[in-house]
PDB file of C-alpha atoms in Angstrom:
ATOM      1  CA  UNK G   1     -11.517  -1.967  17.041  1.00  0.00           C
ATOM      2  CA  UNK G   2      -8.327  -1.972  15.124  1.00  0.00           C
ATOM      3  CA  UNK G   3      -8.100   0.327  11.870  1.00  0.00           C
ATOM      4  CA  UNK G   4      -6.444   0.130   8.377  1.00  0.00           C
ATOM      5  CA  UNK G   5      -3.416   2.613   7.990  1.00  0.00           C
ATOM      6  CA  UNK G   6      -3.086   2.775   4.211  1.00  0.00           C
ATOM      7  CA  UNK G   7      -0.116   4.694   2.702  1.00  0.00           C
ATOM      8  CA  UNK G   8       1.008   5.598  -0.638  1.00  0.00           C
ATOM      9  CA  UNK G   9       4.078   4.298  -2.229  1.00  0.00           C
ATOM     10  CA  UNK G  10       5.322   5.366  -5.451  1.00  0.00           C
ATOM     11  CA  UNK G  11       4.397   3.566  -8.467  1.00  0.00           C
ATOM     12  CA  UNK G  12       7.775   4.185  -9.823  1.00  0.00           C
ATOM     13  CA  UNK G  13       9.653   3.574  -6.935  1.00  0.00           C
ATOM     14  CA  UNK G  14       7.632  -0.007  -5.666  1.00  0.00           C
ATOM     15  CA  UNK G  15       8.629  -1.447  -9.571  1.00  0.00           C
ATOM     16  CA  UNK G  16      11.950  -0.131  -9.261  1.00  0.00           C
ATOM     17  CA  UNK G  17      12.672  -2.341  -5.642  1.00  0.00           C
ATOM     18  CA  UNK G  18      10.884  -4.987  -6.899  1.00  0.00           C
ATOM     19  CA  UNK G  19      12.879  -5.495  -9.993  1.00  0.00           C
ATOM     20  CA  UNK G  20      16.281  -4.783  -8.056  1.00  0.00           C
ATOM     21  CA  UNK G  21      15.188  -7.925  -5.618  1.00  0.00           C
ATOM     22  CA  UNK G  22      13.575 -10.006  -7.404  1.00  0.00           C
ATOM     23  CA  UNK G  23      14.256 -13.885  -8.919  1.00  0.00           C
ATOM     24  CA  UNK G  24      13.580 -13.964 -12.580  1.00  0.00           C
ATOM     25  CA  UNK G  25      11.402 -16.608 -12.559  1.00  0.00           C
ATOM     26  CA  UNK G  26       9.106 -15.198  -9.632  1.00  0.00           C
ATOM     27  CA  UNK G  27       7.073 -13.296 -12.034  1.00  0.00           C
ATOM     28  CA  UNK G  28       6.109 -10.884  -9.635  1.00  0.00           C
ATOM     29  CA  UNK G  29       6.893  -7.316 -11.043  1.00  0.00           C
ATOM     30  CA  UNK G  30       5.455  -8.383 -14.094  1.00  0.00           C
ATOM     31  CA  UNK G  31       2.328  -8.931 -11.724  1.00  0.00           C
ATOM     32  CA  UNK G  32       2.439  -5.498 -10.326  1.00  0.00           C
ATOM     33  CA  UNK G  33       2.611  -3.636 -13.658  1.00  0.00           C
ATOM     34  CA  UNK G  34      -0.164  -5.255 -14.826  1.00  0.00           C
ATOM     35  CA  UNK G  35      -2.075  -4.065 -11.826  1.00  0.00           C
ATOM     36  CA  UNK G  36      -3.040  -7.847 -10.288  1.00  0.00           C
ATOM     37  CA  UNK G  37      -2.503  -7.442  -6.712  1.00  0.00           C
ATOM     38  CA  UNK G  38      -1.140 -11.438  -6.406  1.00  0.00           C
ATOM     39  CA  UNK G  39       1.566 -11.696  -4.580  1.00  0.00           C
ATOM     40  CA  UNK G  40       0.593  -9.522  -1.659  1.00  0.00           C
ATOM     41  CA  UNK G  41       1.445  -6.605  -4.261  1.00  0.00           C
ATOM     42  CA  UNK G  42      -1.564  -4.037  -5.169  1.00  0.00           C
ATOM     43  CA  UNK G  43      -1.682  -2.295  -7.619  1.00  0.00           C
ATOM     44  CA  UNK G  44      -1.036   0.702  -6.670  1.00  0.00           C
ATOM     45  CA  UNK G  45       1.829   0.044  -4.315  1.00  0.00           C
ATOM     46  CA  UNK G  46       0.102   0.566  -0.731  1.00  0.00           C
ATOM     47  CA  UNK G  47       0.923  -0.701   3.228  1.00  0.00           C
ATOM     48  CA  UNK G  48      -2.143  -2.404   4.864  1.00  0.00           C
ATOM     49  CA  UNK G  49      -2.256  -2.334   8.802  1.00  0.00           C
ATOM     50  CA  UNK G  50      -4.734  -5.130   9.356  1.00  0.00           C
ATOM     51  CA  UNK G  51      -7.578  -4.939  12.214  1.00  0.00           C
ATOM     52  CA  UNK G  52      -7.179  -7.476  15.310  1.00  0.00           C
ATOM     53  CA  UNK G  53     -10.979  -8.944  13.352  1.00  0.00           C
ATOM     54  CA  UNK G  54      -9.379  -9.773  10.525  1.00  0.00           C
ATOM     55  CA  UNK G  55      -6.048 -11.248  11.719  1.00  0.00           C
ATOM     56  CA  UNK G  56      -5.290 -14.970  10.920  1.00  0.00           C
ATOM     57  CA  UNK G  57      -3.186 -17.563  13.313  1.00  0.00           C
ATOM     58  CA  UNK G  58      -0.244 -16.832  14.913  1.00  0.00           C
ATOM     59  CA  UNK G  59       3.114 -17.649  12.772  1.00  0.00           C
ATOM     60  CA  UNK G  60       5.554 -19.954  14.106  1.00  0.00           C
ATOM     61  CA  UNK G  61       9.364 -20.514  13.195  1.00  0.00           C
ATOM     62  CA  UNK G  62      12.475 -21.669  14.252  1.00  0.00           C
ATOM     63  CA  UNK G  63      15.780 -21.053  12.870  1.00  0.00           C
ATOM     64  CA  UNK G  64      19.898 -20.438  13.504  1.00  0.00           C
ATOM     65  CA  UNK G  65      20.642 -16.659  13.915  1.00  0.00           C
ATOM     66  CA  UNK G  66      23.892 -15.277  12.486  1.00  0.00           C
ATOM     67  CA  UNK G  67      25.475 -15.522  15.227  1.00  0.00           C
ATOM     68  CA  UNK G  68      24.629 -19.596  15.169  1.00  0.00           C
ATOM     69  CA  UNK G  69      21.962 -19.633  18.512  1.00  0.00           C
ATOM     70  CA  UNK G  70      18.393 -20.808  17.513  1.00  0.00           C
ATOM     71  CA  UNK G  71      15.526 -18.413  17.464  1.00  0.00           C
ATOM     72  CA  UNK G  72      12.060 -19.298  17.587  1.00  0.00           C
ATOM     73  CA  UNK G  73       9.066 -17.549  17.390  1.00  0.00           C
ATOM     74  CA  UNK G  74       8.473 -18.795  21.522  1.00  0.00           C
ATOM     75  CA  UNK G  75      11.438 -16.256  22.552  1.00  0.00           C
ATOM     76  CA  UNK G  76       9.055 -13.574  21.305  1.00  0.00           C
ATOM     77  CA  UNK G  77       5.701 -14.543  22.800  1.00  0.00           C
ATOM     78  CA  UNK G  78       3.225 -11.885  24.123  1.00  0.00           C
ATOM     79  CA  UNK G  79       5.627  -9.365  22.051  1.00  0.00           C
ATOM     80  CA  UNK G  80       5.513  -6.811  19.182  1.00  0.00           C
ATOM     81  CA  UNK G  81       7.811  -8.228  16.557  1.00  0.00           C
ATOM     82  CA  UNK G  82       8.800  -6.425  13.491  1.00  0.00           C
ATOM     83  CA  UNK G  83       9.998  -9.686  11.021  1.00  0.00           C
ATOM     84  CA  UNK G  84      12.421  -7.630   7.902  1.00  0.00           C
ATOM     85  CA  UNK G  85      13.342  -9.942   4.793  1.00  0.00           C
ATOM     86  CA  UNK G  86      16.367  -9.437   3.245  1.00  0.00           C
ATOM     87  CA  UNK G  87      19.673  -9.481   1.898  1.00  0.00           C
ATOM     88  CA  UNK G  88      22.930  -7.979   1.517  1.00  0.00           C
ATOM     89  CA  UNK G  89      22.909  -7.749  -2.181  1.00  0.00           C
ATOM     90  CA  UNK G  90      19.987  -6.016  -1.978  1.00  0.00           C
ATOM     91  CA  UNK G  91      19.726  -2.203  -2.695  1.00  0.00           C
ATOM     92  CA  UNK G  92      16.389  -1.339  -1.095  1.00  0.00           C
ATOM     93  CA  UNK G  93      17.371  -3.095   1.742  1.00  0.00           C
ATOM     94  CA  UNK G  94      20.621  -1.544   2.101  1.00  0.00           C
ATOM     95  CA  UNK G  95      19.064   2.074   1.553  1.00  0.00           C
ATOM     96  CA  UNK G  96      16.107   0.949   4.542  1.00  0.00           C
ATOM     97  CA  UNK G  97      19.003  -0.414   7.011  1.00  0.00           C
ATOM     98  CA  UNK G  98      19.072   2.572   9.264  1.00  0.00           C
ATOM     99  CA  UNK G  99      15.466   3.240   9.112  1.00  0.00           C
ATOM    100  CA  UNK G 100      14.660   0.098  10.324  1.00  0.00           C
ATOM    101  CA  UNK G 101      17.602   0.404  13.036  1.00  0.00           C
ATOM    102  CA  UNK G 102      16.473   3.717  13.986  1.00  0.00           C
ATOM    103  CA  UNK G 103      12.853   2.607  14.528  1.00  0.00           C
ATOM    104  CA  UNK G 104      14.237  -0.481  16.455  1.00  0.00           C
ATOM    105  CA  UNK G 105      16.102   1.860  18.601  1.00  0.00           C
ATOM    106  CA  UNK G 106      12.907   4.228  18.989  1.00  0.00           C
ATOM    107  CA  UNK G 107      10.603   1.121  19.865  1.00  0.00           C
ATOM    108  CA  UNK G 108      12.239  -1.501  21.792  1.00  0.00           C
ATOM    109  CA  UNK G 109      12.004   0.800  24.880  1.00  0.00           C
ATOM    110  CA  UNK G 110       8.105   0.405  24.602  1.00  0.00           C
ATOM    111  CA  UNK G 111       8.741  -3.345  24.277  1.00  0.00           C
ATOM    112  CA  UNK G 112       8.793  -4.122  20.398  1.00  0.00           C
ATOM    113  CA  UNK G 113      11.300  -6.332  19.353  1.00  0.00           C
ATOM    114  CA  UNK G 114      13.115  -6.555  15.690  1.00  0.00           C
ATOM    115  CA  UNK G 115      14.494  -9.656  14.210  1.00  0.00           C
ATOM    116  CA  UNK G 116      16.128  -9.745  10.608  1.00  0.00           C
ATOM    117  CA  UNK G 117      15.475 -12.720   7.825  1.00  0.00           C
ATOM    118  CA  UNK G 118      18.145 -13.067   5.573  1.00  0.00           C
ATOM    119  CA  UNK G 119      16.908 -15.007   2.720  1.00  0.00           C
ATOM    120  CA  UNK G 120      20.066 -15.653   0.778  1.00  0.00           C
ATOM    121  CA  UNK G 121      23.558 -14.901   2.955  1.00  0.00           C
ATOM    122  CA  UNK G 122      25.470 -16.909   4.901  1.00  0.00           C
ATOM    123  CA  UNK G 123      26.836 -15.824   7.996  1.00  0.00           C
ATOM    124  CA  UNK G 124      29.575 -13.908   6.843  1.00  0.00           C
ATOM    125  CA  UNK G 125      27.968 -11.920   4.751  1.00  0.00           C
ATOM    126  CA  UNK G 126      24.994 -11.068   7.157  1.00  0.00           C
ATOM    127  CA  UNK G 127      27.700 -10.239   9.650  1.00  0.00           C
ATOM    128  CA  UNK G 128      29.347  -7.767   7.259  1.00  0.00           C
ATOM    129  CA  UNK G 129      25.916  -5.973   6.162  1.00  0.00           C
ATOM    130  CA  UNK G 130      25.296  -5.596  10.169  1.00  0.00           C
ATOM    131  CA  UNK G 131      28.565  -4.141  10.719  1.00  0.00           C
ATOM    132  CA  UNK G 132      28.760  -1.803   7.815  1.00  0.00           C
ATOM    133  CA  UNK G 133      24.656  -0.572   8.402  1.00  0.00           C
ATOM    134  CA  UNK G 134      25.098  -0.436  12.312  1.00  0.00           C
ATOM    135  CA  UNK G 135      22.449  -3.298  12.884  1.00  0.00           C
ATOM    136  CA  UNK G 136      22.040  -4.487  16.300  1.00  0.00           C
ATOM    137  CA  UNK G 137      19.076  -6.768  16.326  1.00  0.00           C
ATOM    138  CA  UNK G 138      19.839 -10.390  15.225  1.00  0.00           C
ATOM    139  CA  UNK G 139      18.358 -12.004  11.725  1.00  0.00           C
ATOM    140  CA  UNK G 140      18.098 -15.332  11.024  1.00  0.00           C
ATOM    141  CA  UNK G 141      19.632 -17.397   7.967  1.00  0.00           C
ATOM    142  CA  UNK G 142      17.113 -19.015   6.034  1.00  0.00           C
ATOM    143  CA  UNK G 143      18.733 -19.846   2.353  1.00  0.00           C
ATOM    144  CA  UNK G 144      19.767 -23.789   3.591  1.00  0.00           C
ATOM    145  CA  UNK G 145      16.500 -23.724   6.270  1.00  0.00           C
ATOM    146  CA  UNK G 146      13.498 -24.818   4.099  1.00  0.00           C
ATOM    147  CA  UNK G 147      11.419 -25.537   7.347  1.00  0.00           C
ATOM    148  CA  UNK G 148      11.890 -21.438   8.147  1.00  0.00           C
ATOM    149  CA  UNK G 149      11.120 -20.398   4.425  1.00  0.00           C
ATOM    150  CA  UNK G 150       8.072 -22.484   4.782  1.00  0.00           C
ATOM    151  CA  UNK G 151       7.213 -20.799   7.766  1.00  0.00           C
ATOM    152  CA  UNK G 152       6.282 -17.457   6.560  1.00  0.00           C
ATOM    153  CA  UNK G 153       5.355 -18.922   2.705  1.00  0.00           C
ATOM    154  CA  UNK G 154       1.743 -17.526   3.269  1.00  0.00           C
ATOM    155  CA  UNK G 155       2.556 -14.248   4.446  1.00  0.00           C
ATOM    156  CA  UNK G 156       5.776 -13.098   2.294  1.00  0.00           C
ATOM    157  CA  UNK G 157       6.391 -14.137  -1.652  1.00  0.00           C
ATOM    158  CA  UNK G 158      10.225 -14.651  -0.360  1.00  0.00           C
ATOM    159  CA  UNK G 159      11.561 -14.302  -4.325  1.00  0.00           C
ATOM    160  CA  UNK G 160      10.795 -10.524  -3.648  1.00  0.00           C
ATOM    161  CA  UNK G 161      12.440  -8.350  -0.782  1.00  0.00           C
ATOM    162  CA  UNK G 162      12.601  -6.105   1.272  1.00  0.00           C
ATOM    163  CA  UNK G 163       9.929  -7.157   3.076  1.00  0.00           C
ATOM    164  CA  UNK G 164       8.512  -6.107   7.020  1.00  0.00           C
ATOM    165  CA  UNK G 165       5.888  -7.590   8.945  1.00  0.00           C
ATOM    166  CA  UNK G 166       4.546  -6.475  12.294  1.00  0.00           C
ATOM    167  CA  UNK G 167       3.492  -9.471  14.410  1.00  0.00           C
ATOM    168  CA  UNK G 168       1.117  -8.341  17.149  1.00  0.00           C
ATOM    169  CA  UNK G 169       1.118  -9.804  21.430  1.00  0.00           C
ATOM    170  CA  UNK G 170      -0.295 -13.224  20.316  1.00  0.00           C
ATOM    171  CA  UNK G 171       2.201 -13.887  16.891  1.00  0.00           C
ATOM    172  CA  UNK G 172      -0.567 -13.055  14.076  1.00  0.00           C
ATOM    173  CA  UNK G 173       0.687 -10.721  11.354  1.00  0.00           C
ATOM    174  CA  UNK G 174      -0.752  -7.162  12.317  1.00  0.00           C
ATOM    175  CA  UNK G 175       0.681  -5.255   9.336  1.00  0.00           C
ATOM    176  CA  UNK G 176       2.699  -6.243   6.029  1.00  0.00           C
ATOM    177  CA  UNK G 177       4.912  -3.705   4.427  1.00  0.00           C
ATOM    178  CA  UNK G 178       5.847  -5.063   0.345  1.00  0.00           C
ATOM    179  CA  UNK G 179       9.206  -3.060  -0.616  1.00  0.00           C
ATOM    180  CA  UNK G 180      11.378  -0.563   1.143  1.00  0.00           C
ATOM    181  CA  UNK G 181      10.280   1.405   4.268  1.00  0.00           C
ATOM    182  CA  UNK G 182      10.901   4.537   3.389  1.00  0.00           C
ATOM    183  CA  UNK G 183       9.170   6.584   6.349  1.00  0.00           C
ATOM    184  CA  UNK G 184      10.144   5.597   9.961  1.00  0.00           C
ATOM    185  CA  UNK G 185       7.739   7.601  11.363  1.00  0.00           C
ATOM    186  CA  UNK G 186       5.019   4.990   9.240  1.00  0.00           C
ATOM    187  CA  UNK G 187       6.522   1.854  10.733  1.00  0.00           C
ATOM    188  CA  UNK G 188       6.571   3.667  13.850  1.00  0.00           C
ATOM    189  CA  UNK G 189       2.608   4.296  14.260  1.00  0.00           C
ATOM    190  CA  UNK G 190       1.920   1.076  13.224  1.00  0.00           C
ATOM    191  CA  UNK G 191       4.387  -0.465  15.573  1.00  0.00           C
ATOM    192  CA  UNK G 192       2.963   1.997  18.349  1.00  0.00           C
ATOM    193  CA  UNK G 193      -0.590   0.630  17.795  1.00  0.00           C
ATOM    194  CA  UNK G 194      -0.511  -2.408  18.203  1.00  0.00           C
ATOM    195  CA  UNK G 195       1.638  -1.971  20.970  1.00  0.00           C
ATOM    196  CA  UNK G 196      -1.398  -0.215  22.501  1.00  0.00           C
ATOM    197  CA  UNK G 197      -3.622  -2.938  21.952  1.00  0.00           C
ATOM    198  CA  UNK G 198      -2.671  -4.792  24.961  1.00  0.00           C
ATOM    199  CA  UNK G 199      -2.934  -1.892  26.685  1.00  0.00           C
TER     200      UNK G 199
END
């Protein structure tokens, strides 16, 4: 029986990524500081692990990688994926770049895989955020690939990032982290259990 990690986040520090990396017109911090929830934002700014139970169907996607090869959600099947959402203009994601590379390097030994979407670069700016932040997992480019955008429209409100999901062994989204990572060690128990649900 899977189980719900919940952790806090700080009020402050949730509205503060959310208007750094957000559209104007996406209305979502206004969402959060009224306390809605929409958007896949609660109120009060917390990570939901979700149990195998309550897990919907798998997500599928294809897109071009940085490096131009095509990556689909096939190359990762009966693997842990951690899916990140960002962008080199952003701040939070800049200031969770070596957390998530450090977990990556902590967890791909087990068998989890990473893979980076870059909502708004092209490929020279991805490349220059990877070399600059040290990240050696690839990310796809998805600001000319509607079809990929589409992909993960009813898991991620894309107008808002960083985001990080956790895909479990059969593609369904296992956890869903809104705003910067700011504890490796969190990503890294969630990433260890469902890892261990195969097991």
């Amino acid at each position: 029986m899977g189980r719900r990690i919940w952790t806090g986040i700080a009020a402050v520090a949730l509205a503060a990524t959310l208007t750094a990396c957000t559209s104007a017109n996406d209305g979502l911090v206004e969402q959060y500081q009224q306390g809605g929830g929409q958007g896949f934002i609660s109120g009060d700014g917390r990570v939901q692990e979700i149990a195998p139970d309550d897990r919907q169907g798998a997500v599928e996607f294809s897109g071009t990688a940085v490096d131009g090869s095509t990556v689909t959600s096939a190359d990762f099947d009966d693997t842990v994926l951690v899916l990140n959402f960002w962008y080199a203009g952003c701040g939070p994601c800049r200031a969770e770049a070596s957390t998530l590379e450090d977990t990556y390097q902590k967890v791909s030994p087990k068998g989890a895989r990473f893979l980076g979407v870059n909502i708004y670069d092209g490929p020279e700016q991805a490349t220059s955020f990877e070399n600059t932040y040290g990240i050696t997992y690839p990310s796809l480019l998805a600001k000319e690939d509607a079809d990929l955008k589409l992909a993960f429209a009813d898991w991620t409100p894309l107008q808002s990032v960083p985001i990080t999901l956790v895909l479990d062994h059969e593609g369904r989204v296992a956890a869903r982290f809104v705003g910067q990572i700011e504890s490796g060690s969190i990503l890294r128990t969630v990433v260890d259990d469902v890892l261990a649900e195969k097991s």
